[in-house]
Amino acid sequence: MLKVGDVVTVSVTITDEMVQMFSQCTGDTNPIHMSDEYASKTRFGKRIAHGMLTGGIISRVLAMNLGTGGIYLGQTLKFLKPVFINDTITVEIKVTSFRAERGIASMTTYVKNQNGELVVKGDATIMIEDNLK
Amino acid sequence: MLKVGDVVTVSVTITDEMVQMFSQCTGDTNPIHMSDEYASKTRFGKRIAHGMLTGGIISRVLAMNLGTGGIYLGQTLKFLKPVFINDTITVEIKVTSFRAERGIASMTTYVKNQNGELVVKGDATIMIEDNLK
């Protein structure tokens, strides 16, 4: 049973293959993500991963690693710093509230890079219930 | 130049291939998205797309169709109804504020399905600037 203070931490390396696949499935072919030449001329100096790829990895940790079997009600995301190809990001999810009578849990969702810099922060809300009828 | 009241609307059909690719690139293999047999036993009755796939399509419309060339600062998402495989979703983005002196724009990001039902709502914040140095 989920309880306030539960923490789950998962690290994932963002590969070029992941960025290519995310681009294909969403249709986001912005050259800041796809073109080394274009990206080299930007303030970032090299290609960055799509912000929502990091969002997708947060949602994967909620679904697969926190193990709530829940229904995603909401997510907020603040993109604080870029995530580059080959960065290893660590998603930390901490349960901050759980109203058992309504089955609604809230958690903070923080993402840091391999240098310990906070790259994305936000909050998730999930309805905890057994999906099976 | 972006201005308050600008609206962009883009429709996308969510294919099984998109769901499979999103699953591969994020690592989210939750059976509610991947298994017809499992999904048939849930309250939804059939497989649903990952919520963050819809999030990724919102971000694609911001990047590719609104044409801001901006930097993604934030996104909120409320998941109101499931999106099923083969649903056609329509993303509607409306600019609600633009502080030209700071280059920061806010917009509402609403997503409806082919039945006109609101499936996701939220807000985005973008810093508008030319990415090139």
mmCIF file of C-alpha atoms in Angstrom:
data_model
loop_
_atom_site.group_PDB
_atom_site.id
_atom_site.type_symbol
_atom_site.label_atom_id
_atom_site.label_comp_id
_atom_site.label_asym_id
_atom_site.label_seq_id
_atom_site.Cartn_x
_atom_site.Cartn_y
_atom_site.Cartn_z
ATOM 1 C CA MET A 1 0.000 0.000 0.000
ATOM 2 C CA LEU A 2 1.281 3.410 -1.008
ATOM 3 C CA LYS A 3 2.092 5.775 1.849
ATOM 4 C CA VAL A 4 3.231 9.346 2.287
ATOM 5 C CA GLY A 5 7.019 9.563 2.160
ATOM 6 C CA ASP A 6 7.510 6.628 -0.191
ATOM 7 C CA VAL A 7 10.317 7.395 -2.640
ATOM 8 C CA VAL A 8 11.319 5.679 -5.867
ATOM 9 C CA THR A 9 14.415 6.630 -7.848
ATOM 10 C CA VAL A 10 15.222 5.422 -11.366
ATOM 11 C CA SER A 11 18.139 6.432 -13.619
ATOM 12 C CA VAL A 12 17.916 6.337 -17.405
ATOM 13 C CA THR A 13 20.480 7.300 -20.051
ATOM 14 C CA ILE A 14 18.909 9.303 -22.879
ATOM 15 C CA THR A 15 20.191 7.784 -26.109
ATOM 16 C CA ASP A 16 20.055 9.164 -29.613
ATOM 17 C CA GLU A 17 17.838 6.213 -30.533
ATOM 18 C CA MET A 18 15.289 7.278 -27.897
ATOM 19 C CA VAL A 19 15.279 10.834 -29.255
ATOM 20 C CA GLN A 20 14.831 9.567 -32.830
ATOM 21 C CA MET A 21 11.922 7.340 -31.816
ATOM 22 C CA PHE A 22 10.278 10.080 -29.764
ATOM 23 C CA SER A 23 10.563 12.374 -32.749
ATOM 24 C CA GLN A 24 8.955 9.786 -35.024
ATOM 25 C CA CYS A 25 6.040 8.932 -32.759
ATOM 26 C CA THR A 26 5.158 12.541 -31.884
ATOM 27 C CA GLY A 27 6.088 14.147 -35.221
ATOM 28 C CA ASP A 28 8.376 16.675 -33.494
ATOM 29 C CA THR A 29 11.325 16.997 -35.871
ATOM 30 C CA ASN A 30 12.508 20.363 -34.531
ATOM 31 C CA PRO A 31 16.184 20.635 -35.622
ATOM 32 C CA ILE A 32 17.243 21.524 -32.053
ATOM 33 C CA HIS A 33 16.609 17.799 -31.365
ATOM 34 C CA MET A 34 17.530 16.312 -34.737
ATOM 35 C CA SER A 35 20.342 18.269 -36.427
ATOM 36 C CA ASP A 36 23.876 18.408 -35.043
ATOM 37 C CA GLU A 37 24.716 21.238 -37.411
ATOM 38 C CA TYR A 38 21.742 23.394 -36.443
ATOM 39 C CA ALA A 39 22.125 22.637 -32.735
ATOM 40 C CA SER A 40 25.817 23.588 -32.801
ATOM 41 C CA LYS A 41 24.765 27.147 -33.675
ATOM 42 C CA THR A 42 22.314 27.495 -30.792
ATOM 43 C CA ARG A 43 22.861 28.627 -27.214
ATOM 44 C CA PHE A 44 22.941 24.944 -26.213
ATOM 45 C CA GLY A 45 25.826 24.068 -28.563
ATOM 46 C CA LYS A 46 24.521 20.561 -29.227
ATOM 47 C CA ARG A 47 21.283 18.651 -29.659
ATOM 48 C CA ILE A 48 18.907 18.474 -26.719
ATOM 49 C CA ALA A 49 16.291 15.828 -25.960
ATOM 50 C CA HIS A 50 12.619 16.715 -26.260
ATOM 51 C CA GLY A 51 11.318 17.967 -22.894
ATOM 52 C CA MET A 52 8.349 15.650 -23.172
ATOM 53 C CA LEU A 53 10.662 12.645 -23.562
ATOM 54 C CA THR A 54 11.712 13.360 -19.987
ATOM 55 C CA GLY A 55 7.991 13.736 -19.213
ATOM 56 C CA GLY A 56 7.402 10.308 -20.741
ATOM 57 C CA ILE A 57 10.127 8.802 -18.571
ATOM 58 C CA ILE A 58 8.544 10.334 -15.456
ATOM 59 C CA SER A 59 5.258 8.705 -16.440
ATOM 60 C CA ARG A 60 7.014 5.388 -17.034
ATOM 61 C CA VAL A 61 8.500 5.501 -13.523
ATOM 62 C CA LEU A 62 5.055 6.273 -12.094
ATOM 63 C CA ALA A 63 3.499 3.371 -14.005
ATOM 64 C CA MET A 64 6.269 0.787 -13.911
ATOM 65 C CA ASN A 65 8.438 1.496 -10.872
ATOM 66 C CA LEU A 66 6.169 3.080 -8.290
ATOM 67 C CA GLY A 67 3.811 0.235 -9.106
ATOM 68 C CA THR A 68 0.578 2.010 -8.367
ATOM 69 C CA GLY A 69 -1.418 0.483 -11.199
ATOM 70 C CA GLY A 70 -3.134 3.840 -11.132
ATOM 71 C CA ILE A 71 -4.827 6.206 -13.523
ATOM 72 C CA TYR A 72 -2.880 9.329 -14.449
ATOM 73 C CA LEU A 73 -4.920 12.399 -13.520
ATOM 74 C CA GLY A 74 -2.382 15.151 -13.912
ATOM 75 C CA GLN A 75 1.216 16.229 -14.259
ATOM 76 C CA THR A 76 2.951 19.568 -14.074
ATOM 77 C CA LEU A 77 6.399 20.039 -15.593
ATOM 78 C CA LYS A 78 8.876 22.892 -15.264
ATOM 79 C CA PHE A 79 11.797 22.560 -17.665
ATOM 80 C CA LEU A 80 14.714 24.153 -15.820
ATOM 81 C CA LYS A 81 17.731 22.991 -17.816
ATOM 82 C CA PRO A 82 18.262 21.114 -21.097
ATOM 83 C CA VAL A 83 18.784 17.355 -21.229
ATOM 84 C CA PHE A 84 21.444 16.405 -23.777
ATOM 85 C CA ILE A 85 21.849 13.149 -25.726
ATOM 86 C CA ASN A 86 23.790 10.634 -23.541
ATOM 87 C CA ASP A 87 22.912 12.433 -20.305
ATOM 88 C CA THR A 88 21.915 10.068 -17.515
ATOM 89 C CA ILE A 89 18.854 11.436 -15.772
ATOM 90 C CA THR A 90 17.558 10.321 -12.412
ATOM 91 C CA VAL A 91 13.834 10.546 -11.765
ATOM 92 C CA GLU A 92 12.893 10.841 -8.082
ATOM 93 C CA ILE A 93 9.263 10.446 -7.148
ATOM 94 C CA LYS A 94 8.112 11.090 -3.586
ATOM 95 C CA VAL A 95 4.564 10.527 -2.362
ATOM 96 C CA THR A 96 3.355 13.726 -0.707
ATOM 97 C CA SER A 97 -0.294 12.958 -0.034
ATOM 98 C CA PHE A 98 -2.618 10.012 -0.180
ATOM 99 C CA ARG A 99 -6.320 10.296 0.486
ATOM 100 C CA ALA A 100 -7.198 6.642 0.907
ATOM 101 C CA GLU A 101 -10.953 7.215 0.935
ATOM 102 C CA ARG A 102 -10.814 8.715 -2.557
ATOM 103 C CA GLY A 103 -7.765 6.755 -3.698
ATOM 104 C CA ILE A 104 -6.009 9.903 -4.875
ATOM 105 C CA ALA A 105 -2.237 10.235 -4.418
ATOM 106 C CA SER A 106 0.022 13.174 -5.163
ATOM 107 C CA MET A 107 3.761 13.084 -5.585
ATOM 108 C CA THR A 108 6.650 15.351 -6.432
ATOM 109 C CA THR A 109 8.489 14.377 -9.629
ATOM 110 C CA TYR A 110 12.041 15.691 -9.756
ATOM 111 C CA VAL A 111 14.612 14.905 -12.442
ATOM 112 C CA LYS A 112 18.340 15.534 -12.083
ATOM 113 C CA ASN A 113 21.168 15.012 -14.550
ATOM 114 C CA GLN A 114 24.474 13.222 -13.902
ATOM 115 C CA ASN A 115 25.912 16.450 -12.478
ATOM 116 C CA GLY A 116 23.206 16.629 -9.828
ATOM 117 C CA GLU A 117 21.513 19.597 -11.531
ATOM 118 C CA LEU A 118 17.721 19.735 -11.335
ATOM 119 C CA VAL A 119 16.523 19.668 -14.960
ATOM 120 C CA VAL A 120 12.775 19.126 -14.545
ATOM 121 C CA LYS A 121 10.514 19.504 -11.557
ATOM 122 C CA GLY A 122 6.817 18.970 -11.179
ATOM 123 C CA ASP A 123 3.989 17.173 -9.461
ATOM 124 C CA ALA A 124 1.860 14.205 -10.436
ATOM 125 C CA THR A 125 -1.616 13.176 -9.342
ATOM 126 C CA ILE A 126 -2.790 9.598 -9.695
ATOM 127 C CA MET A 127 -5.966 7.743 -8.830
ATOM 128 C CA ILE A 128 -4.928 4.496 -7.208
ATOM 129 C CA GLU A 129 -7.186 1.616 -8.011
ATOM 130 C CA ASP A 130 -7.053 -1.826 -9.407
ATOM 131 C CA ASN A 131 -7.468 -1.375 -13.159
ATOM 132 C CA LEU A 132 -9.025 -4.796 -13.555
ATOM 133 C CA LYS A 133 -12.794 -4.906 -13.323
ATOM 134 C CA MET B 1 5.142 37.982 -34.257
ATOM 135 C CA LEU B 2 3.104 36.025 -31.738
ATOM 136 C CA LYS B 3 0.130 37.844 -30.281
ATOM 137 C CA VAL B 4 -2.541 37.221 -27.685
ATOM 138 C CA GLY B 5 -5.506 35.421 -29.202
ATOM 139 C CA ASP B 6 -3.494 33.514 -31.836
ATOM 140 C CA VAL B 7 -4.886 29.999 -32.221
ATOM 141 C CA VAL B 8 -3.421 26.947 -33.908
ATOM 142 C CA THR B 9 -5.323 23.685 -34.323
ATOM 143 C CA VAL B 10 -3.803 20.383 -35.446
ATOM 144 C CA SER B 11 -5.458 16.952 -35.697
ATOM 145 C CA VAL B 12 -3.514 13.711 -35.335
ATOM 146 C CA THR B 13 -4.705 10.101 -35.437
ATOM 147 C CA ILE B 14 -3.097 8.006 -32.696
ATOM 148 C CA THR B 15 -1.925 4.800 -34.340
ATOM 149 C CA ASP B 16 -0.830 1.563 -32.746
ATOM 150 C CA GLU B 17 2.618 2.151 -34.251
ATOM 151 C CA MET B 18 2.901 5.463 -32.376
ATOM 152 C CA VAL B 19 1.950 3.761 -29.100
ATOM 153 C CA GLN B 20 4.484 0.978 -29.705
ATOM 154 C CA MET B 21 7.251 3.480 -30.433
ATOM 155 C CA PHE B 22 6.368 5.650 -27.438
ATOM 156 C CA SER B 23 6.491 2.545 -25.277
ATOM 157 C CA GLN B 24 9.923 1.617 -26.625
ATOM 158 C CA CYS B 25 11.503 5.038 -26.240
ATOM 159 C CA THR B 26 10.184 5.695 -22.728
ATOM 160 C CA GLY B 27 10.290 2.113 -21.421
ATOM 161 C CA ASP B 28 6.616 2.265 -20.404
ATOM 162 C CA THR B 29 5.282 -1.194 -21.242
ATOM 163 C CA ASN B 30 2.269 -0.995 -18.937
ATOM 164 C CA PRO B 31 -0.185 -3.633 -20.268
ATOM 165 C CA ILE B 32 -3.025 -1.097 -20.293
ATOM 166 C CA HIS B 33 -1.199 0.310 -23.351
ATOM 167 C CA MET B 34 0.292 -2.862 -24.792
ATOM 168 C CA SER B 35 -1.958 -5.881 -24.182
ATOM 169 C CA ASP B 36 -5.375 -6.243 -25.814
ATOM 170 C CA GLU B 37 -6.184 -9.106 -23.475
ATOM 171 C CA TYR B 38 -5.290 -7.213 -20.308
ATOM 172 C CA ALA B 39 -6.960 -4.011 -21.469
ATOM 173 C CA SER B 40 -10.191 -5.855 -22.303
ATOM 174 C CA LYS B 41 -10.566 -6.668 -18.603
ATOM 175 C CA THR B 42 -10.163 -3.070 -17.419
ATOM 176 C CA ARG B 43 -12.734 -0.315 -16.994
ATOM 177 C CA PHE B 44 -11.607 1.035 -20.394
ATOM 178 C CA GLY B 45 -12.377 -2.193 -22.267
ATOM 179 C CA LYS B 46 -9.516 -1.699 -24.714
ATOM 180 C CA ARG B 47 -5.966 -0.377 -24.904
ATOM 181 C CA ILE B 48 -5.396 3.322 -24.233
ATOM 182 C CA ALA B 49 -2.555 5.528 -25.455
ATOM 183 C CA HIS B 50 0.025 6.781 -22.954
ATOM 184 C CA GLY B 51 -1.089 10.144 -21.538
ATOM 185 C CA MET B 52 2.358 11.541 -22.206
ATOM 186 C CA LEU B 53 2.092 10.605 -25.889
ATOM 187 C CA THR B 54 -0.674 13.197 -26.045
ATOM 188 C CA GLY B 55 1.674 15.484 -24.081
ATOM 189 C CA GLY B 56 4.345 14.884 -26.717
ATOM 190 C CA ILE B 57 1.926 15.797 -29.485
ATOM 191 C CA ILE B 58 1.025 19.042 -27.683
ATOM 192 C CA SER B 59 4.739 19.875 -27.521
ATOM 193 C CA ARG B 60 5.134 19.027 -31.218
ATOM 194 C CA VAL B 61 2.331 21.451 -32.102
ATOM 195 C CA LEU B 62 3.995 24.143 -29.972
ATOM 196 C CA ALA B 63 7.350 23.567 -31.661
ATOM 197 C CA MET B 64 6.328 22.784 -35.207
ATOM 198 C CA ASN B 65 2.960 24.409 -35.864
ATOM 199 C CA LEU B 66 2.814 27.471 -33.635
ATOM 200 C CA GLY B 67 6.275 28.191 -34.988
ATOM 201 C CA THR B 68 7.635 30.031 -32.013
ATOM 202 C CA GLY B 69 11.137 28.613 -32.178
ATOM 203 C CA GLY B 70 10.933 28.962 -28.447
ATOM 204 C CA ILE B 71 12.295 27.270 -25.376
ATOM 205 C CA TYR B 72 9.837 25.136 -23.423
ATOM 206 C CA LEU B 73 9.591 26.432 -19.851
ATOM 207 C CA GLY B 74 6.597 24.579 -18.544
ATOM 208 C CA GLN B 75 3.504 22.518 -19.207
ATOM 209 C CA THR B 76 0.593 21.437 -17.059
ATOM 210 C CA LEU B 77 -1.571 18.494 -18.095
ATOM 211 C CA LYS B 78 -4.891 17.267 -16.739
ATOM 212 C CA PHE B 79 -5.888 13.905 -18.151
ATOM 213 C CA LEU B 80 -9.687 14.007 -18.258
ATOM 214 C CA LYS B 81 -10.581 11.065 -20.493
ATOM 215 C CA PRO B 82 -8.657 8.198 -22.103
ATOM 216 C CA VAL B 83 -7.333 8.390 -25.661
ATOM 217 C CA PHE B 84 -7.793 5.096 -27.491
ATOM 218 C CA ILE B 85 -5.773 3.642 -30.374
ATOM 219 C CA ASN B 86 -7.150 5.048 -33.677
ATOM 220 C CA ASP B 87 -8.748 8.064 -31.977
ATOM 221 C CA THR B 88 -8.206 11.306 -33.851
ATOM 222 C CA ILE B 89 -7.250 14.016 -31.403
ATOM 223 C CA THR B 90 -7.288 17.719 -32.094
ATOM 224 C CA VAL B 91 -4.824 19.925 -30.247
ATOM 225 C CA GLU B 92 -5.925 23.555 -29.881
ATOM 226 C CA ILE B 93 -3.374 26.060 -28.643
ATOM 227 C CA LYS B 94 -4.400 29.615 -27.856
ATOM 228 C CA VAL B 95 -1.970 32.349 -26.839
ATOM 229 C CA THR B 96 -3.230 33.897 -23.595
ATOM 230 C CA SER B 97 -0.390 36.221 -22.662
ATOM 231 C CA PHE B 98 2.800 37.547 -24.181
ATOM 232 C CA ARG B 99 5.207 39.746 -22.268
ATOM 233 C CA ALA B 100 7.335 41.020 -25.128
ATOM 234 C CA GLU B 101 9.951 42.626 -22.868
ATOM 235 C CA ARG B 102 10.766 39.259 -21.326
ATOM 236 C CA GLY B 103 9.826 37.194 -24.374
ATOM 237 C CA ILE B 104 7.600 34.912 -22.312
ATOM 238 C CA ALA B 105 4.342 33.618 -23.786
ATOM 239 C CA SER B 106 1.632 31.528 -22.163
ATOM 240 C CA MET B 107 -1.019 29.503 -23.927
ATOM 241 C CA THR B 108 -3.866 27.140 -23.170
ATOM 242 C CA THR B 109 -3.392 23.647 -24.590
ATOM 243 C CA TYR B 110 -6.657 21.762 -25.048
ATOM 244 C CA VAL B 111 -7.053 18.365 -26.678
ATOM 245 C CA LYS B 112 -10.365 16.933 -27.859
ATOM 246 C CA ASN B 113 -11.195 13.572 -29.407
ATOM 247 C CA GLN B 114 -13.224 12.921 -32.562
ATOM 248 C CA ASN B 115 -16.418 13.081 -30.496
ATOM 249 C CA GLY B 116 -15.635 16.601 -29.322
ATOM 250 C CA GLU B 117 -14.877 15.432 -25.780
ATOM 251 C CA LEU B 118 -12.114 17.264 -23.930
ATOM 252 C CA VAL B 119 -9.486 14.600 -23.133
ATOM 253 C CA VAL B 120 -6.547 16.709 -21.924
ATOM 254 C CA LYS B 121 -6.342 20.306 -20.807
ATOM 255 C CA GLY B 122 -3.433 22.356 -19.628
ATOM 256 C CA ASP B 123 -1.252 25.386 -20.072
ATOM 257 C CA ALA B 124 2.153 25.900 -21.635
ATOM 258 C CA THR B 125 4.806 28.549 -21.039
ATOM 259 C CA ILE B 126 7.461 29.274 -23.642
ATOM 260 C CA MET B 127 10.337 31.700 -23.902
ATOM 261 C CA ILE B 128 10.249 33.147 -27.395
ATOM 262 C CA GLU B 129 13.658 33.828 -28.811
ATOM 263 C CA ASP B 130 15.712 32.979 -31.805
ATOM 264 C CA ASN B 131 17.534 29.775 -30.880
ATOM 265 C CA LEU B 132 20.444 30.605 -33.166
ATOM 266 C CA LYS B 133 23.316 32.485 -31.538
#
